[in-house]
């Protein structure tokens, strides 16, 4: 198969999905895939065997969820436009408004639909200002309990999303207690609560049993159906980006240029200034792996290898499913990676290729 391509490995995906299934069973929570993180729909049927549906951040995502992901379809957006609302309602089972203003604006249009409101508890676990929903002056959800209480009779659920790559159960527990203390009276009036995504409960050492107990206790205390919206936790470790070295140079360091681009194919890493991952990253030869776009800083990172790299060598970037394929772009006209799936029996099939026509069609 010609590189570059993203390779989704179903057996790695299954490891996460089995943990999700266990959590659902043990705690009664429903788990919805957050399409903003991963929207590669060729594996949605497979994922849906272990999940309850999907959640979205726009009209197009909610439509994709309805059309491709079996189960419940939640709609959320930071703001809906007038011309979007009828379709959003048609494609969704529940709509979650980001503000009391949007709830009021679309009150008539959404009568009879299951409605919720996003609440911002003012705390989060994000280490990055850019991704912190609780950053100062945040627009992500309503924060004032009195104002939320005043519209509680118009909604049946609340959505909190304040965990970000949180692998600490203790911190999750602490923040949930804070939510209970601050918003408990309103939660008692609700039928369902979504606790959003960002909980790294599929990680190797995560105390899944403690999480299950805590969620079950929360659900029973308030008499609510609890939802989680895992993105990253559902797909972590499930895909690689396969590339080939095209050229090597030396300029104080060993440089290898590959047939991909961090700017175009792993953009999230560039935004958060994180290196890509290569395994095992051991050996005596250190190389800087660079993208083929003209951006000077199009650099995947510096890694160790057993032997010097040369044109034609194949490399594999690890853990490239989340916030990557959804953000790929046509910068520099670099060939967009194809998408391949490794089945449970080990066979690999190509599910999507992109060519010049796709590049030209992205603009006009
Ligand atoms: C509302 C909401 N739900 C779910 C998610 C998924 O988060 P993660 O991929 O970290 O699990 C996000 C991520 O930004 C989000 O904003």
mmCIF file of N, CA and C in Angstrom, residues 62-165:
data_model
loop_
_atom_site.group_PDB
_atom_site.id
_atom_site.type_symbol
_atom_site.label_atom_id
_atom_site.label_comp_id
_atom_site.label_asym_id
_atom_site.label_seq_id
_atom_site.Cartn_x
_atom_site.Cartn_y
_atom_site.Cartn_z
ATOM 1 N N UNK A 62 -23.574 16.141 13.538
ATOM 2 C CA UNK A 62 -24.781 15.462 14.023
ATOM 3 C C UNK A 62 -25.415 14.649 12.885
ATOM 4 N N UNK A 63 -25.319 15.166 11.686
ATOM 5 C CA UNK A 63 -25.849 14.427 10.537
ATOM 6 C C UNK A 63 -25.041 13.146 10.287
ATOM 7 N N UNK A 64 -23.723 13.270 10.386
ATOM 8 C CA UNK A 64 -22.879 12.078 10.210
ATOM 9 C C UNK A 64 -23.212 11.039 11.277
ATOM 10 N N UNK A 65 -23.394 11.514 12.509
ATOM 11 C CA UNK A 65 -23.736 10.600 13.601
ATOM 12 C C UNK A 65 -25.044 9.871 13.319
ATOM 13 N N UNK A 66 -26.041 10.623 12.882
ATOM 14 C CA UNK A 66 -27.354 10.025 12.594
ATOM 15 C C UNK A 66 -27.245 9.015 11.441
ATOM 16 N N UNK A 67 -26.492 9.382 10.410
ATOM 17 C CA UNK A 67 -26.441 8.531 9.216
ATOM 18 C C UNK A 67 -25.508 7.339 9.358
ATOM 19 N N UNK A 68 -24.475 7.474 10.181
ATOM 20 C CA UNK A 68 -23.439 6.427 10.188
ATOM 21 C C UNK A 68 -23.242 5.714 11.512
ATOM 22 N N UNK A 69 -23.650 6.334 12.638
ATOM 23 C CA UNK A 69 -23.370 5.700 13.930
ATOM 24 C C UNK A 69 -24.683 5.229 14.553
ATOM 25 N N UNK A 70 -24.928 3.919 14.575
ATOM 26 C CA UNK A 70 -26.174 3.414 15.156
ATOM 27 C C UNK A 70 -26.320 3.839 16.623
ATOM 28 N N UNK A 71 -27.555 4.046 17.064
ATOM 29 C CA UNK A 71 -27.807 4.405 18.463
ATOM 30 C C UNK A 71 -28.282 5.832 18.601
ATOM 31 N N UNK A 72 -28.087 6.387 19.784
ATOM 32 C CA UNK A 72 -28.563 7.750 20.057
ATOM 33 C C UNK A 72 -27.670 8.792 19.380
ATOM 34 N N UNK A 73 -28.286 9.918 19.054
ATOM 35 C CA UNK A 73 -27.519 10.998 18.414
ATOM 36 C C UNK A 73 -27.759 12.295 19.188
ATOM 37 N N UNK A 74 -26.722 12.767 19.848
ATOM 38 C CA UNK A 74 -26.837 14.029 20.587
ATOM 39 C C UNK A 74 -26.299 15.186 19.747
ATOM 40 N N UNK A 75 -26.989 16.293 19.831
ATOM 41 C CA UNK A 75 -26.529 17.495 19.130
ATOM 42 C C UNK A 75 -26.065 18.514 20.150
ATOM 43 N N UNK A 76 -24.904 19.062 19.903
ATOM 44 C CA UNK A 76 -24.418 20.191 20.697
ATOM 45 C C UNK A 76 -23.662 21.099 19.738
ATOM 46 N N UNK A 77 -23.708 22.372 19.980
ATOM 47 C CA UNK A 77 -22.858 23.297 19.235
ATOM 48 C C UNK A 77 -22.675 24.543 20.083
ATOM 49 N N UNK A 78 -21.552 25.172 19.939
ATOM 50 C CA UNK A 78 -21.295 26.410 20.680
ATOM 51 C C UNK A 78 -22.344 27.459 20.298
ATOM 52 N N UNK A 79 -22.793 27.423 19.057
ATOM 53 C CA UNK A 79 -23.881 28.314 18.645
ATOM 54 C C UNK A 79 -24.491 27.771 17.354
ATOM 55 N N UNK A 80 -25.828 27.724 17.317
ATOM 56 C CA UNK A 80 -26.518 27.331 16.083
ATOM 57 C C UNK A 80 -26.962 28.579 15.330
ATOM 58 N N UNK A 81 -26.895 28.478 14.012
ATOM 59 C CA UNK A 81 -27.431 29.561 13.176
ATOM 60 C C UNK A 81 -28.909 29.260 12.892
ATOM 61 N N UNK A 82 -29.664 30.311 12.600
ATOM 62 C CA UNK A 82 -31.098 30.151 12.337
ATOM 63 C C UNK A 82 -31.356 29.094 11.263
ATOM 64 N N UNK A 83 -30.534 29.135 10.197
ATOM 65 C CA UNK A 83 -30.803 28.235 9.072
ATOM 66 C C UNK A 83 -30.391 26.786 9.361
ATOM 67 N N UNK A 84 -29.761 26.535 10.506
ATOM 68 C CA UNK A 84 -29.310 25.173 10.811
ATOM 69 C C UNK A 84 -30.292 24.400 11.690
ATOM 70 N N UNK A 85 -31.081 25.147 12.484
ATOM 71 C CA UNK A 85 -31.748 24.508 13.619
ATOM 72 C C UNK A 85 -32.730 23.401 13.206
ATOM 73 N N UNK A 86 -33.466 23.606 12.123
ATOM 74 C CA UNK A 86 -34.465 22.585 11.732
ATOM 75 C C UNK A 86 -33.770 21.254 11.421
ATOM 76 N N UNK A 87 -32.644 21.329 10.711
ATOM 77 C CA UNK A 87 -31.933 20.085 10.379
ATOM 78 C C UNK A 87 -31.294 19.461 11.610
ATOM 79 N N UNK A 88 -30.739 20.305 12.472
ATOM 80 C CA UNK A 88 -30.117 19.767 13.694
ATOM 81 C C UNK A 88 -31.160 18.981 14.492
ATOM 82 N N UNK A 89 -32.355 19.537 14.598
ATOM 83 C CA UNK A 89 -33.420 18.854 15.340
ATOM 84 C C UNK A 89 -33.824 17.565 14.628
ATOM 85 N N UNK A 90 -33.875 17.616 13.310
ATOM 86 C CA UNK A 90 -34.295 16.432 12.545
ATOM 87 C C UNK A 90 -33.292 15.286 12.695
ATOM 88 N N UNK A 91 -32.022 15.625 12.829
ATOM 89 C CA UNK A 91 -30.987 14.575 12.899
ATOM 90 C C UNK A 91 -30.707 14.100 14.332
ATOM 91 N N UNK A 92 -31.250 14.779 15.351
ATOM 92 C CA UNK A 92 -30.835 14.458 16.724
ATOM 93 C C UNK A 92 -31.963 13.913 17.583
ATOM 94 N N UNK A 93 -31.577 13.166 18.626
ATOM 95 C CA UNK A 93 -32.533 12.725 19.653
ATOM 96 C C UNK A 93 -32.593 13.735 20.789
ATOM 97 N N UNK A 94 -31.443 14.359 21.053
ATOM 98 C CA UNK A 94 -31.375 15.373 22.116
ATOM 99 C C UNK A 94 -30.605 16.562 21.566
ATOM 100 N N UNK A 95 -30.987 17.754 21.983
ATOM 101 C CA UNK A 95 -30.198 18.936 21.610
ATOM 102 C C UNK A 95 -29.724 19.620 22.893
ATOM 103 N N UNK A 96 -28.448 19.943 22.926
ATOM 104 C CA UNK A 96 -27.867 20.605 24.098
ATOM 105 C C UNK A 96 -27.451 22.006 23.663
ATOM 106 N N UNK A 97 -28.072 23.000 24.266
ATOM 107 C CA UNK A 97 -27.718 24.380 23.929
ATOM 108 C C UNK A 97 -26.551 24.839 24.787
ATOM 109 N N UNK A 98 -25.746 25.718 24.216
ATOM 110 C CA UNK A 98 -24.551 26.199 24.921
ATOM 111 C C UNK A 98 -24.875 27.362 25.855
ATOM 112 N N UNK A 99 -25.982 28.047 25.577
ATOM 113 C CA UNK A 99 -26.289 29.232 26.387
ATOM 114 C C UNK A 99 -27.793 29.343 26.602
ATOM 115 N N UNK A 100 -28.141 30.098 27.615
ATOM 116 C CA UNK A 100 -29.563 30.362 27.875
ATOM 117 C C UNK A 100 -30.134 31.201 26.728
ATOM 118 N N UNK A 101 -29.295 32.025 26.147
ATOM 119 C CA UNK A 101 -29.724 32.843 25.004
ATOM 120 C C UNK A 101 -30.154 31.974 23.832
ATOM 121 N N UNK A 102 -29.378 30.938 23.530
ATOM 122 C CA UNK A 102 -29.735 30.047 22.403
ATOM 123 C C UNK A 102 -30.972 29.215 22.753
ATOM 124 N N UNK A 103 -31.068 28.809 24.018
ATOM 125 C CA UNK A 103 -32.257 28.059 24.453
ATOM 126 C C UNK A 103 -33.512 28.914 24.244
ATOM 127 N N UNK A 104 -33.422 30.181 24.602
ATOM 128 C CA UNK A 104 -34.573 31.082 24.441
ATOM 129 C C UNK A 104 -34.860 31.329 22.964
ATOM 130 N N UNK A 105 -33.798 31.539 22.197
ATOM 131 C CA UNK A 105 -33.968 31.850 20.778
ATOM 132 C C UNK A 105 -34.667 30.711 20.037
ATOM 133 N N UNK A 106 -34.281 29.479 20.380
ATOM 134 C CA UNK A 106 -34.842 28.322 19.667
ATOM 135 C C UNK A 106 -35.897 27.586 20.498
ATOM 136 N N UNK A 107 -36.457 28.289 21.488
ATOM 137 C CA UNK A 107 -37.464 27.671 22.356
ATOM 138 C C UNK A 107 -38.646 27.141 21.556
ATOM 139 N N UNK A 108 -39.184 27.962 20.683
ATOM 140 C CA UNK A 108 -40.350 27.530 19.906
ATOM 141 C C UNK A 108 -39.974 26.405 18.951
ATOM 142 N N UNK A 109 -38.869 26.612 18.233
ATOM 143 C CA UNK A 109 -38.453 25.616 17.231
ATOM 144 C C UNK A 109 -38.216 24.253 17.859
ATOM 145 N N UNK A 110 -37.728 24.237 19.114
ATOM 146 C CA UNK A 110 -37.334 22.958 19.716
ATOM 147 C C UNK A 110 -38.358 22.401 20.700
ATOM 148 N N UNK A 111 -39.579 23.006 20.733
ATOM 149 C CA UNK A 111 -40.621 22.479 21.607
ATOM 150 C C UNK A 111 -40.843 20.999 21.318
ATOM 151 N N UNK A 112 -40.928 20.179 22.360
ATOM 152 C CA UNK A 112 -41.200 18.752 22.152
ATOM 153 C C UNK A 112 -39.938 17.930 21.957
ATOM 154 N N UNK A 113 -38.787 18.578 21.690
ATOM 155 C CA UNK A 113 -37.523 17.860 21.538
ATOM 156 C C UNK A 113 -36.893 17.712 22.931
ATOM 157 N N UNK A 114 -36.103 16.661 23.144
ATOM 158 C CA UNK A 114 -35.387 16.548 24.419
ATOM 159 C C UNK A 114 -34.276 17.601 24.428
ATOM 160 N N UNK A 115 -34.302 18.464 25.448
ATOM 161 C CA UNK A 115 -33.376 19.611 25.451
ATOM 162 C C UNK A 115 -32.496 19.642 26.688
ATOM 163 N N UNK A 116 -31.283 20.094 26.498
ATOM 164 C CA UNK A 116 -30.356 20.244 27.616
ATOM 165 C C UNK A 116 -29.579 21.529 27.484
ATOM 166 N N UNK A 117 -28.797 21.828 28.517
ATOM 167 C CA UNK A 117 -28.002 23.057 28.543
ATOM 168 C C UNK A 117 -26.592 22.713 29.004
ATOM 169 N N UNK A 118 -25.603 23.316 28.360
ATOM 170 C CA UNK A 118 -24.222 23.116 28.813
ATOM 171 C C UNK A 118 -23.942 24.019 30.010
ATOM 172 N N UNK A 119 -23.340 23.411 31.037
ATOM 173 C CA UNK A 119 -22.990 24.147 32.248
ATOM 174 C C UNK A 119 -21.470 24.157 32.384
ATOM 175 N N UNK A 120 -20.951 25.305 32.721
ATOM 176 C CA UNK A 120 -19.501 25.445 32.910
ATOM 177 C C UNK A 120 -19.209 25.538 34.403
ATOM 178 N N UNK A 121 -18.638 24.478 34.984
ATOM 179 C CA UNK A 121 -18.433 24.488 36.438
ATOM 180 C C UNK A 121 -17.243 25.342 36.882
ATOM 181 N N UNK A 122 -16.493 25.895 35.908
ATOM 182 C CA UNK A 122 -15.410 26.814 36.266
ATOM 183 C C UNK A 122 -14.125 26.146 36.713
ATOM 184 N N UNK A 123 -14.068 24.821 36.607
ATOM 185 C CA UNK A 123 -12.815 24.099 36.903
ATOM 186 C C UNK A 123 -12.563 23.129 35.770
ATOM 187 N N UNK A 124 -11.288 22.847 35.499
ATOM 188 C CA UNK A 124 -10.983 21.846 34.489
ATOM 189 C C UNK A 124 -9.613 21.256 34.773
ATOM 190 N N UNK A 125 -9.250 20.255 33.966
ATOM 191 C CA UNK A 125 -7.937 19.636 34.155
ATOM 192 C C UNK A 125 -7.009 19.960 32.993
ATOM 193 N N UNK A 126 -7.403 20.931 32.171
ATOM 194 C CA UNK A 126 -6.579 21.201 31.004
ATOM 195 C C UNK A 126 -5.265 21.890 31.390
ATOM 196 N N UNK A 127 -4.188 21.417 30.766
ATOM 197 C CA UNK A 127 -2.899 22.080 31.009
ATOM 198 C C UNK A 127 -2.656 23.173 29.976
ATOM 199 N N UNK A 128 -3.537 23.233 28.980
ATOM 200 C CA UNK A 128 -3.341 24.198 27.902
ATOM 201 C C UNK A 128 -4.457 25.239 27.932
ATOM 202 N N UNK A 129 -4.077 26.473 28.017
ATOM 203 C CA UNK A 129 -5.035 27.567 27.981
ATOM 204 C C UNK A 129 -5.965 27.437 26.761
ATOM 205 N N UNK A 130 -5.349 27.030 25.630
ATOM 206 C CA UNK A 130 -6.090 26.926 24.376
ATOM 207 C C UNK A 130 -7.262 25.951 24.474
ATOM 208 N N UNK A 131 -7.093 24.897 25.264
ATOM 209 C CA UNK A 131 -8.112 23.848 25.325
ATOM 210 C C UNK A 131 -8.866 23.846 26.652
ATOM 211 N N UNK A 132 -8.711 24.902 27.433
ATOM 212 C CA UNK A 132 -9.293 24.907 28.778
ATOM 213 C C UNK A 132 -10.713 25.469 28.763
ATOM 214 N N UNK A 133 -11.732 24.621 28.911
ATOM 215 C CA UNK A 133 -13.108 25.136 28.863
ATOM 216 C C UNK A 133 -13.415 26.088 30.012
ATOM 217 N N UNK A 134 -12.589 26.007 31.086
ATOM 218 C CA UNK A 134 -12.831 26.869 32.241
ATOM 219 C C UNK A 134 -11.908 28.086 32.246
ATOM 220 N N UNK A 135 -11.307 28.380 31.111
ATOM 221 C CA UNK A 135 -10.420 29.550 31.036
ATOM 222 C C UNK A 135 -11.217 30.821 31.354
ATOM 223 N N UNK A 136 -10.520 31.878 31.770
ATOM 224 C CA UNK A 136 -11.245 33.117 32.085
ATOM 225 C C UNK A 136 -12.087 33.573 30.892
ATOM 226 N N UNK A 137 -13.254 34.063 31.168
ATOM 227 C CA UNK A 137 -14.182 34.593 30.151
ATOM 228 C C UNK A 137 -14.662 33.514 29.179
ATOM 229 N N UNK A 138 -14.638 32.266 29.606
ATOM 230 C CA UNK A 138 -15.011 31.168 28.711
ATOM 231 C C UNK A 138 -16.449 31.315 28.198
ATOM 232 N N UNK A 139 -16.625 31.027 26.909
ATOM 233 C CA UNK A 139 -17.956 31.051 26.298
ATOM 234 C C UNK A 139 -18.603 29.673 26.346
ATOM 235 N N UNK A 140 -17.928 28.676 26.927
ATOM 236 C CA UNK A 140 -18.394 27.301 26.837
ATOM 237 C C UNK A 140 -19.322 26.948 27.994
ATOM 238 N N UNK A 141 -20.591 27.284 27.834
ATOM 239 C CA UNK A 141 -21.605 26.916 28.818
ATOM 240 C C UNK A 141 -21.931 28.024 29.806
ATOM 241 N N UNK A 142 -23.074 27.837 30.473
ATOM 242 C CA UNK A 142 -23.530 28.808 31.491
ATOM 243 C C UNK A 142 -22.923 28.449 32.843
ATOM 244 N N UNK A 143 -22.593 29.462 33.641
ATOM 245 C CA UNK A 143 -21.894 29.186 34.901
ATOM 246 C C UNK A 143 -22.668 29.565 36.159
ATOM 247 N N UNK A 144 -23.726 30.354 36.014
ATOM 248 C CA UNK A 144 -24.408 30.905 37.198
ATOM 249 C C UNK A 144 -25.587 29.996 37.612
ATOM 250 N N UNK A 145 -25.469 29.333 38.780
ATOM 251 C CA UNK A 145 -26.533 28.405 39.193
ATOM 252 C C UNK A 145 -27.916 29.071 39.238
ATOM 253 N N UNK A 146 -27.982 30.315 39.661
ATOM 254 C CA UNK A 146 -29.293 30.975 39.778
ATOM 255 C C UNK A 146 -29.929 31.142 38.398
ATOM 256 N N UNK A 147 -29.123 31.531 37.423
ATOM 257 C CA UNK A 147 -29.665 31.723 36.069
ATOM 258 C C UNK A 147 -30.082 30.382 35.452
ATOM 259 N N UNK A 148 -29.287 29.348 35.710
ATOM 260 C CA UNK A 148 -29.612 28.029 35.160
ATOM 261 C C UNK A 148 -30.896 27.504 35.822
ATOM 262 N N UNK A 149 -31.002 27.705 37.143
ATOM 263 C CA UNK A 149 -32.193 27.241 37.865
ATOM 264 C C UNK A 149 -33.460 27.881 37.284
ATOM 265 N N UNK A 150 -33.331 29.109 36.827
ATOM 266 C CA UNK A 150 -34.499 29.829 36.304
ATOM 267 C C UNK A 150 -35.038 29.230 35.010
ATOM 268 N N UNK A 151 -34.217 28.464 34.288
ATOM 269 C CA UNK A 151 -34.714 27.847 33.031
ATOM 270 C C UNK A 151 -34.808 26.321 33.148
ATOM 271 N N UNK A 152 -34.638 25.819 34.377
ATOM 272 C CA UNK A 152 -34.576 24.359 34.574
ATOM 273 C C UNK A 152 -35.836 23.648 34.070
ATOM 274 N N UNK A 153 -36.972 24.335 34.131
ATOM 275 C CA UNK A 153 -38.213 23.659 33.692
ATOM 276 C C UNK A 153 -38.315 23.543 32.168
ATOM 277 N N UNK A 154 -37.398 24.182 31.452
ATOM 278 C CA UNK A 154 -37.427 24.093 29.977
ATOM 279 C C UNK A 154 -36.529 22.987 29.434
ATOM 280 N N UNK A 155 -35.764 22.373 30.321
ATOM 281 C CA UNK A 155 -34.797 21.358 29.877
ATOM 282 C C UNK A 155 -34.921 20.103 30.748
ATOM 283 N N UNK A 156 -34.364 19.000 30.251
ATOM 284 C CA UNK A 156 -34.385 17.784 31.076
ATOM 285 C C UNK A 156 -32.977 17.275 31.365
ATOM 286 N N UNK A 157 -31.963 17.985 30.873
ATOM 287 C CA UNK A 157 -30.604 17.514 31.123
ATOM 288 C C UNK A 157 -29.580 18.625 31.090
ATOM 289 N N UNK A 158 -28.403 18.307 31.616
ATOM 290 C CA UNK A 158 -27.277 19.239 31.611
ATOM 291 C C UNK A 158 -26.059 18.523 31.052
ATOM 292 N N UNK A 159 -25.187 19.286 30.405
ATOM 293 C CA UNK A 159 -23.918 18.710 29.953
ATOM 294 C C UNK A 159 -22.768 19.510 30.578
ATOM 295 N N UNK A 160 -21.870 18.768 31.243
ATOM 296 C CA UNK A 160 -20.637 19.359 31.778
ATOM 297 C C UNK A 160 -19.492 18.753 30.971
ATOM 298 N N UNK A 161 -18.595 19.568 30.482
ATOM 299 C CA UNK A 161 -17.364 18.991 29.898
ATOM 300 C C UNK A 161 -16.213 19.794 30.445
ATOM 301 N N UNK A 162 -15.571 19.254 31.473
ATOM 302 C CA UNK A 162 -14.471 19.991 32.095
ATOM 303 C C UNK A 162 -13.232 19.127 32.316
ATOM 304 N N UNK A 163 -13.334 17.822 31.947
ATOM 305 C CA UNK A 163 -12.136 16.977 32.032
ATOM 306 C C UNK A 163 -11.388 17.073 30.714
ATOM 307 N N UNK A 164 -10.073 17.154 30.795
ATOM 308 C CA UNK A 164 -9.242 17.210 29.594
ATOM 309 C C UNK A 164 -8.071 16.273 29.812
ATOM 310 N N UNK A 165 -7.989 15.222 29.009
ATOM 311 C CA UNK A 165 -6.906 14.251 29.134
ATOM 312 C C UNK A 165 -6.653 13.915 30.608
#
